[in-house]
Structures are given as C-alpha cells and as structure tokens.
Amino acid sequence: MNSHSATAQASPNIAFIKYWGNRDSALRLPVNGSISMNLDGLFTRTSVSFQPSLALDELVINGRQVGGKGLERVSGILDLVRQAAGIAFRAEVVSENNFPTGAGIASSASAFAALALAATRAAGLEWPESAVSRLARLGSGSASRSIPSGFVEWKMGQADDDSVAVSIAPPEHWDLADCVAIVSSGHKATGSTEGHALAPTSPLQGARVADAPRRLELCRRAVLERDFNALAAIIELDSDMMHAVMMTSQPQLFYWKPATLAVMESVRSWRNDGLPVAYTIDAGPNVHVICPQAEMAQVAALMREIPGVLDVLQARVGGPARLV
Ligand code: DP6
C-alpha cells in the first residue's frame, strides 16, 4: 500500500472567455463554457497526507492554520476523494503560493487544482485528467482549467461528469505572455462565489450567455490560428461584457478603480500605435495585459509608468497541474 500522501503543483490561469454565473451552484455547473491560458512561474504547491491518527481535517495555507469556511470547502473535496477511494482517514493539507496573496491573482484556481491532484494521488486513485478537472471544478470553477496544459477550454457539459476542461493547445503553441498590473493589493469586496450568484440579477446576463457560443468559437479560432488581433478583439469584448453584467447586478459589483481604467485606455492607445496588446480583467481591479512574449518586457515597462500601477507581474504560458 502507498504512503497515503502526495504533493502536487498547479498554476493559476487567466480567462480569455469568462466563467460568470452557474446553472447549478452546488455542483459549479456554469451557464457558459470558458477559455483560459495557464500562467507559468506562478503556482500553488499542496501536500495532502491521509493519517489514521487525525480526528479532523487540518489545513495550513502559507504557514497559517485555516478553519471555518476555507476548511469546509477543502473538506468537501476530501470527502469526495475518501468516498471514491473507500478510506475514512482525515487529512493534513499544507499549501503554499509562490505569488503574493492579495496581489489580485486568484489563488482558488491553482489551489483547488493542486488539491484535487494531490488528494486523489494520496488516496491511491490514478484518475484521468478529465476526472481530476471535474473534482477541481467542484472546489472552484476556474480550477478545472488549471488541470490541463497550456490553452484550455472548460466545456459547460451536460452534467457533473462532463463539465470538464481540456487542453486546446500546448504552451509552446503560441508564445503569449500576461503582464498583470497590480493597482490594488487590498482584499476584494465581493468574492467570485458570491458574485456568480448575483449574475442572474443583471438584465444583461441573458444576452451575455446567449452570445457565449459565438465568442467561444472566435476565441478558440484565434488561439488555434495564433491571430493576435482577433484574440485582442474577443477577449476585450468578453471582459467588458462580464463587467457590464457585474456593474448592473443587484447589488451592484463594481471592481474597477481609476487606475484600472487608466491601464485599459493605455492598452487601447498602444494598440493604435501598433503594439500587440489586449486587456482582460477578472473579479477585481487589476488588469491583465496579454501580449506576445517578444513584447513582454517593453509592455511591462510601459505599464509601470502608469500612475496608480503599484507593480507588474509577468507570466508566460504554463503547463498542466503535476505531481512533485
Ligand atoms: C471572474 O472560479 O473563482 O475569474 O467557482 O466560486 O470559486 P468559484 O469562482 P471562480 O470564478 C472565476 C471568475 C472569473 C472569471 C474566470 O476565471 O473565468
């Protein structure tokens, strides 16, 4: 019998076509498919160890013991693994991010991806990628996309077992980069889980969802054909549409700060001057600027000059979640 412990590492991802709203929030079945790119160099590393001596699951994130809602969410995933493997042991989960929490990079995607892979292996399960992606999805929707490699599509699917993410191209397919403008390191007012629940209160959500298959097709094609202009147009539209839904939800979710808009305007003007750049924004004020790797250093330097930009993180295209 194996040792009942395993360690896995996963990268966060940036969505090109966003996940916003669930048709089943308990199962995290989304109202639309989504497409993303994994972020190389940034990762969560998580060890899971099932131990007969433990009375309860234990969770340590970046050296701090975590209880309450955070622990419950992790225990929910561990329960599914225990059930599938037929074990009753509680687990010790130790997790570290190599990127600053509160830097506006969502850590739930890399965290639940690393947890799903480490927990299944620790329990002796050797699941195919799709099954691990489904398990990660149950912890955090976007985590499903941090299991496969490179450029990834999360298919909305028909049900729990086929709402999973698959790689549409490996990292080396297209030398893109993400330069993240950190404009605020404060904690977000409303987290994604609460945000998804508000999506249907916006009168614009229906239009956003109805048009999603078209945007997914345009984005998939832009990635497969390495067409930067097409990618820029579709990811900015998709991000703007999601934020329009957020801004018109009840209660309203307004994530932008003045510096958010300043970066968006700079990106538009650099592109008019011939620089290949495009913005996309998640559930927070920081702006992800996508560009070819050849332009990454120049773009990051330009971004640092914008008043209100506190820092710029840079990432290339990342691989799959893996055991370490
Ligand atoms: C705006 O995956 O963080 O980043 O399933 O509740 O954990 P939960 O939500 P989460 O939502 C991500 C929202 C987004 C868009 C995206 O990444 O697709």
Short mmCIF file of C-alpha atoms and ligand atoms in Angstrom, two decimals:
data_model
loop_
_atom_site.label_atom_id
_atom_site.label_comp_id
_atom_site.label_asym_id
_atom_site.label_seq_id
_atom_site.Cartn_x
_atom_site.Cartn_y
_atom_site.Cartn_z
CA MET A 1 0.00 0.00 0.00
CA ASN A 2 1.27 3.50 -0.72
CA SER A 3 2.11 6.09 1.91
CA HIS A 4 -1.22 7.98 1.73
CA SER A 5 0.50 11.26 0.90
CA ALA A 6 1.23 13.20 -2.28
CA THR A 7 2.30 16.68 -3.36
CA ALA A 8 1.07 18.49 -6.45
CA GLN A 9 1.64 21.85 -8.06
CA ALA A 10 -0.70 23.89 -10.28
CA SER A 11 -0.64 27.33 -11.91
CA PRO A 12 -3.37 29.94 -11.87
CA ASN A 13 -4.97 30.76 -15.20
CA ILE A 14 -6.30 33.89 -16.87
CA ALA A 15 -9.67 33.55 -18.60
CA PHE A 16 -9.96 34.83 -22.20
CA ILE A 17 -13.67 33.93 -22.22
CA LYS A 18 -15.00 34.27 -18.69
CA TYR A 19 -16.94 31.97 -16.38
CA TRP A 20 -19.59 34.11 -14.69
CA GLY A 21 -22.76 32.51 -13.32
CA ASN A 22 -23.78 28.92 -12.57
CA ARG A 23 -26.78 26.86 -13.61
CA ASP A 24 -26.10 24.69 -10.54
CA SER A 25 -24.08 26.48 -7.89
CA ALA A 26 -23.57 23.45 -5.60
CA LEU A 27 -22.03 21.49 -8.49
CA ARG A 28 -20.46 24.59 -10.07
CA LEU A 29 -22.04 23.84 -13.45
CA PRO A 30 -21.52 27.08 -15.40
CA VAL A 31 -24.01 28.86 -17.65
CA ASN A 32 -21.33 29.12 -20.35
CA GLY A 33 -18.07 27.48 -21.37
CA SER A 34 -14.81 29.36 -20.85
CA ILE A 35 -11.29 29.51 -22.31
CA SER A 36 -8.07 30.36 -20.48
CA MET A 37 -4.31 30.31 -20.50
CA ASN A 38 -2.25 28.87 -17.64
CA LEU A 39 0.27 31.24 -16.06
CA ASP A 40 3.79 29.82 -15.91
CA GLY A 41 6.06 30.52 -12.95
CA LEU A 42 3.21 31.22 -10.56
CA PHE A 43 1.95 28.21 -8.63
CA THR A 44 0.31 26.70 -5.60
CA ARG A 45 2.08 23.65 -4.17
CA THR A 46 -0.06 21.44 -1.96
CA SER A 47 0.69 18.32 0.08
CA VAL A 48 -2.09 16.02 1.22
CA SER A 49 -1.48 13.33 3.77
CA PHE A 50 -4.26 10.99 4.96
CA GLN A 51 -3.41 9.92 8.51
CA PRO A 52 -5.18 7.42 10.79
CA SER A 53 -4.27 9.50 13.86
CA LEU A 54 -6.19 12.63 12.80
CA ALA A 55 -9.67 13.28 14.17
CA LEU A 56 -10.37 16.18 11.79
CA ASP A 57 -9.01 17.53 8.51
CA GLU A 58 -6.33 20.17 9.01
CA LEU A 59 -5.48 22.96 6.59
CA VAL A 60 -2.38 25.17 6.60
CA ILE A 61 -2.06 27.87 3.91
CA ASN A 62 1.20 29.84 3.68
CA GLY A 63 2.12 28.73 7.19
CA ARG A 64 -1.20 29.66 8.79
CA GLN A 65 -3.77 27.24 10.15
CA VAL A 66 -7.12 27.82 8.41
CA GLY A 67 -10.54 26.84 9.80
CA GLY A 68 -14.13 27.88 9.09
CA LYS A 69 -15.40 28.24 5.52
CA GLY A 70 -11.97 27.70 3.96
CA LEU A 71 -11.51 24.37 5.72
CA GLU A 72 -15.10 23.32 4.93
CA ARG A 73 -14.54 23.90 1.23
CA VAL A 74 -11.37 21.77 1.30
CA SER A 75 -13.02 19.04 3.42
CA GLY A 76 -15.81 18.85 0.84
CA ILE A 77 -13.26 17.86 -1.80
CA LEU A 78 -11.50 15.45 0.59
CA ASP A 79 -14.87 13.79 1.37
CA LEU A 80 -15.40 13.06 -2.34
CA VAL A 81 -11.91 11.56 -2.54
CA ARG A 82 -12.44 9.45 0.61
CA GLN A 83 -15.74 8.20 -0.79
CA ALA A 84 -14.19 7.26 -4.14
CA ALA A 85 -11.18 5.56 -2.56
CA GLY A 86 -13.07 3.91 0.28
CA ILE A 87 -10.94 5.41 3.03
CA ALA A 88 -12.01 7.10 6.25
CA PHE A 89 -8.78 8.80 7.33
CA ARG A 90 -8.76 12.56 7.87
CA ALA A 91 -6.05 14.53 6.10
CA GLU A 92 -3.44 17.15 6.74
CA VAL A 93 -3.31 19.65 3.84
CA VAL A 94 -0.36 22.03 3.60
CA SER A 95 -0.44 24.60 0.82
CA GLU A 96 1.91 27.39 -0.31
CA ASN A 97 1.54 30.01 -3.05
CA ASN A 98 4.71 31.38 -4.62
CA PHE A 99 2.83 34.56 -5.55
CA PRO A 100 1.60 37.12 -3.01
CA THR A 101 -1.96 36.57 -1.82
CA GLY A 102 -3.82 39.82 -2.17
CA ALA A 103 -1.79 40.56 -5.33
CA GLY A 104 -5.01 40.16 -7.24
CA ILE A 105 -4.13 36.85 -8.81
CA ALA A 106 -6.97 34.49 -7.92
CA SER A 107 -5.43 31.71 -5.90
CA SER A 108 -8.54 29.50 -5.81
CA ALA A 109 -7.87 28.11 -9.31
CA SER A 110 -4.32 26.93 -8.61
CA ALA A 111 -5.25 25.94 -5.04
CA PHE A 112 -8.14 23.61 -5.90
CA ALA A 113 -6.32 22.20 -8.93
CA ALA A 114 -3.30 21.28 -6.79
CA LEU A 115 -5.59 19.94 -4.04
CA ALA A 116 -7.60 17.74 -6.44
CA LEU A 117 -4.46 16.18 -7.93
CA ALA A 118 -2.62 15.73 -4.61
CA ALA A 119 -5.67 14.35 -2.76
CA THR A 120 -6.57 11.76 -5.40
CA ARG A 121 -2.98 10.50 -5.61
CA ALA A 122 -2.58 10.48 -1.84
CA ALA A 123 -5.68 8.28 -1.68
CA GLY A 124 -4.19 5.90 -4.25
CA LEU A 125 -6.50 6.97 -7.09
CA GLU A 126 -4.98 7.37 -10.55
CA TRP A 127 -7.70 9.28 -12.30
CA PRO A 128 -7.62 10.52 -15.89
CA GLU A 129 -7.13 14.26 -16.37
CA SER A 130 -10.84 14.86 -17.05
CA ALA A 131 -11.87 13.29 -13.72
CA VAL A 132 -9.32 15.40 -11.81
CA SER A 133 -10.56 18.51 -13.67
CA ARG A 134 -14.14 17.71 -12.63
CA LEU A 135 -13.06 17.31 -8.98
CA ALA A 136 -11.13 20.60 -9.08
CA ARG A 137 -14.24 22.27 -10.58
CA LEU A 138 -16.29 21.25 -7.55
CA GLY A 139 -13.84 23.22 -5.36
CA SER A 140 -13.62 26.29 -7.61
CA GLY A 141 -14.95 26.51 -11.16
CA SER A 142 -11.87 28.11 -12.65
CA ALA A 143 -9.69 25.41 -11.01
CA SER A 144 -11.00 22.91 -13.59
CA ARG A 145 -8.98 24.89 -16.16
CA SER A 146 -5.71 24.69 -14.18
CA ILE A 147 -5.52 20.89 -14.58
CA PRO A 148 -4.83 20.58 -18.36
CA SER A 149 -1.85 22.19 -20.09
CA GLY A 150 -1.42 25.50 -21.89
CA PHE A 151 -4.53 26.93 -23.56
CA VAL A 152 -7.60 25.32 -22.06
CA GLU A 153 -11.34 25.16 -22.66
CA TRP A 154 -13.80 24.27 -19.91
CA LYS A 155 -16.83 22.78 -21.68
CA MET A 156 -20.05 23.58 -19.87
CA GLY A 157 -21.15 19.96 -20.44
CA GLN A 158 -24.50 18.31 -19.86
CA ALA A 159 -23.94 17.27 -16.25
CA ASP A 160 -21.48 16.83 -13.41
CA ASP A 161 -19.28 14.25 -15.12
CA ASP A 162 -18.74 16.00 -18.46
CA SER A 163 -18.38 19.63 -17.32
CA VAL A 164 -14.59 19.41 -17.51
CA ALA A 165 -11.66 21.28 -19.02
CA VAL A 166 -9.45 20.08 -21.87
CA SER A 167 -6.30 21.47 -23.43
CA ILE A 168 -6.89 23.05 -26.84
CA ALA A 169 -3.18 23.81 -27.45
CA PRO A 170 0.07 23.19 -25.52
CA PRO A 171 2.11 26.10 -24.05
CA GLU A 172 4.62 26.08 -26.94
CA HIS A 173 1.78 26.55 -29.47
CA TRP A 174 1.82 30.32 -29.01
CA ASP A 175 4.40 32.48 -27.20
CA LEU A 176 1.99 34.73 -25.33
CA ALA A 177 2.53 36.47 -22.02
CA ASP A 178 0.37 38.02 -19.31
CA CYS A 179 1.60 41.24 -17.68
CA VAL A 180 -0.57 41.88 -14.64
CA ALA A 181 -0.93 45.47 -13.48
CA ILE A 182 -1.41 45.41 -9.72
CA VAL A 183 -3.42 48.53 -8.94
CA SER A 184 -4.66 47.49 -5.53
CA SER A 185 -3.42 44.83 -3.15
CA GLY A 186 -6.43 45.12 -0.86
CA HIS A 187 -8.88 42.26 -0.45
CA LYS A 188 -11.76 42.20 -2.87
CA ALA A 189 -15.12 43.42 -1.68
CA THR A 190 -17.11 40.51 -3.09
CA GLY A 191 -15.55 37.15 -3.90
CA SER A 192 -16.31 35.17 -7.04
CA THR A 193 -18.57 32.62 -5.36
CA GLU A 194 -20.95 35.36 -4.14
CA GLY A 195 -20.55 37.14 -7.47
CA HIS A 196 -21.68 34.15 -9.54
CA ALA A 197 -24.88 34.03 -7.51
CA LEU A 198 -25.63 37.68 -8.41
CA ALA A 199 -25.10 37.24 -12.16
CA PRO A 200 -28.74 36.34 -12.94
CA THR A 201 -29.92 39.59 -11.28
CA SER A 202 -28.40 41.61 -14.15
CA PRO A 203 -30.72 42.17 -17.13
CA LEU A 204 -27.58 41.89 -19.31
CA GLN A 205 -26.60 38.36 -18.21
CA GLY A 206 -29.09 36.71 -20.59
CA ALA A 207 -27.55 38.48 -23.59
CA ARG A 208 -24.00 37.69 -22.40
CA VAL A 209 -24.82 33.99 -22.05
CA ALA A 210 -26.78 33.76 -25.32
CA ASP A 211 -23.80 35.17 -27.22
CA ALA A 212 -21.22 32.97 -25.45
CA PRO A 213 -21.03 30.16 -28.06
CA ARG A 214 -20.11 32.77 -30.68
CA ARG A 215 -17.38 34.31 -28.53
CA LEU A 216 -16.03 30.87 -27.61
CA GLU A 217 -15.77 29.95 -31.29
CA LEU A 218 -13.99 33.23 -32.16
CA CYS A 219 -11.58 32.83 -29.25
CA ARG A 220 -10.86 29.14 -29.95
CA ARG A 221 -10.12 30.02 -33.57
CA ALA A 222 -7.92 32.99 -32.66
CA VAL A 223 -5.86 30.73 -30.36
CA LEU A 224 -5.58 27.88 -32.88
CA GLU A 225 -4.62 30.29 -35.69
CA ARG A 226 -2.39 32.45 -33.44
CA ASP A 227 -4.30 35.51 -34.65
CA PHE A 228 -3.45 38.23 -32.12
CA ASN A 229 -5.79 40.90 -33.49
CA ALA A 230 -8.73 38.51 -33.39
CA LEU A 231 -7.78 37.42 -29.87
CA ALA A 232 -7.50 41.03 -28.70
CA ALA A 233 -10.94 41.92 -30.03
CA ILE A 234 -12.73 38.95 -28.50
CA ILE A 235 -11.08 38.94 -25.05
CA GLU A 236 -11.69 42.66 -24.53
CA LEU A 237 -15.32 42.27 -25.59
CA ASP A 238 -15.80 39.29 -23.30
CA SER A 239 -14.22 41.03 -20.32
CA ASP A 240 -16.26 44.21 -20.95
CA MET A 241 -19.46 42.13 -21.18
CA MET A 242 -18.76 40.37 -17.88
CA HIS A 243 -18.04 43.69 -16.14
CA ALA A 244 -21.23 45.18 -17.63
CA VAL A 245 -23.12 42.30 -16.00
CA MET A 246 -21.29 42.87 -12.71
CA MET A 247 -21.98 46.63 -12.75
CA THR A 248 -25.69 46.04 -13.43
CA SER A 249 -26.22 43.28 -10.86
CA GLN A 250 -28.24 43.86 -7.71
CA PRO A 251 -26.43 44.66 -5.52
CA GLN A 252 -24.03 46.20 -8.00
CA LEU A 253 -20.50 44.80 -8.27
CA PHE A 254 -18.08 47.48 -9.36
CA TYR A 255 -14.49 46.24 -9.32
CA TRP A 256 -12.72 48.97 -11.31
CA LYS A 257 -10.51 51.65 -9.76
CA PRO A 258 -9.35 54.80 -11.61
CA ALA A 259 -6.04 53.07 -12.37
CA THR A 260 -7.94 50.11 -13.88
CA LEU A 261 -9.41 52.45 -16.49
CA ALA A 262 -6.06 54.20 -16.97
CA VAL A 263 -4.46 50.87 -17.94
CA MET A 264 -7.35 49.98 -20.26
CA GLU A 265 -7.00 53.34 -22.04
CA SER A 266 -3.23 52.96 -22.34
CA VAL A 267 -3.64 49.48 -23.83
CA ARG A 268 -6.04 50.85 -26.44
CA SER A 269 -3.70 53.68 -27.38
CA TRP A 270 -0.60 51.42 -27.53
CA ARG A 271 -2.51 49.09 -29.82
CA ASN A 272 -3.47 52.03 -32.06
CA ASP A 273 0.25 52.77 -32.23
CA GLY A 274 0.91 49.23 -33.45
CA LEU A 275 1.84 47.36 -30.25
CA PRO A 276 0.09 43.96 -29.95
CA VAL A 277 -1.64 44.21 -26.54
CA ALA A 278 -5.07 43.42 -25.14
CA TYR A 279 -6.60 43.70 -21.67
CA THR A 280 -8.78 41.40 -19.63
CA ILE A 281 -10.00 41.88 -16.04
CA ASP A 282 -11.28 39.32 -13.52
CA ALA A 283 -13.34 39.93 -10.37
CA GLY A 284 -11.02 42.65 -9.09
CA PRO A 285 -9.36 45.91 -10.13
CA ASN A 286 -6.08 44.53 -11.54
CA VAL A 287 -5.62 44.46 -15.30
CA HIS A 288 -4.14 41.50 -17.19
CA VAL A 289 -2.40 42.71 -20.35
CA ILE A 290 -1.89 39.92 -22.88
CA CYS A 291 0.90 40.34 -25.46
CA PRO A 292 3.44 38.24 -27.39
CA GLN A 293 6.43 37.20 -25.25
CA ALA A 294 8.68 39.22 -27.55
CA GLU A 295 6.91 42.39 -26.33
CA MET A 296 6.58 41.37 -22.66
CA ALA A 297 9.48 43.41 -21.24
CA GLN A 298 8.54 46.53 -23.19
CA VAL A 299 4.87 46.25 -22.24
CA ALA A 300 5.68 45.68 -18.55
CA ALA A 301 7.99 48.73 -18.55
CA LEU A 302 5.30 50.91 -20.15
CA MET A 303 2.74 49.66 -17.65
CA ARG A 304 4.96 50.57 -14.69
CA GLU A 305 4.91 54.20 -15.82
CA ILE A 306 1.14 54.50 -15.47
CA PRO A 307 0.23 56.38 -12.27
CA GLY A 308 -1.57 54.05 -9.88
CA VAL A 309 0.16 50.88 -11.11
CA LEU A 310 1.90 49.52 -7.99
CA ASP A 311 3.62 46.55 -9.58
CA VAL A 312 3.58 44.38 -12.71
CA LEU A 313 3.77 40.56 -12.59
CA GLN A 314 4.87 38.75 -15.74
CA ALA A 315 3.98 35.20 -16.78
CA ARG A 316 4.40 33.04 -19.88
CA VAL A 317 2.09 30.16 -20.84
CA GLY A 318 2.05 27.43 -18.21
CA GLY A 319 1.83 23.65 -18.30
CA PRO A 320 -0.56 21.27 -16.54
CA ALA A 321 -1.02 20.54 -12.86
CA ARG A 322 1.58 17.94 -11.91
CA LEU A 323 2.85 15.81 -9.08
CA VAL A 324 6.12 16.91 -7.49
C1 DP6 B 1 -14.04 36.43 -12.98
O1 DP6 B 1 -13.68 30.08 -10.24
O2 DP6 B 1 -13.13 31.96 -8.66
O3 DP6 B 1 -12.20 34.97 -12.60
O4 DP6 B 1 -16.21 28.64 -8.57
O5 DP6 B 1 -16.92 30.32 -6.90
O6 DP6 B 1 -14.54 29.56 -6.95
P1 DP6 B 1 -15.79 29.83 -7.73
O7 DP6 B 1 -15.46 31.02 -8.73
P2 DP6 B 1 -14.13 31.31 -9.55
O8 DP6 B 1 -14.66 32.37 -10.61
C2 DP6 B 1 -13.81 32.94 -11.56
C3 DP6 B 1 -14.42 34.18 -12.11
C4 DP6 B 1 -13.54 34.98 -13.03
C5 DP6 B 1 -13.64 34.53 -14.48
C6 DP6 B 1 -12.91 33.26 -14.84
O9 DP6 B 1 -11.83 32.97 -14.30
O10 DP6 B 1 -13.40 32.57 -15.75
#
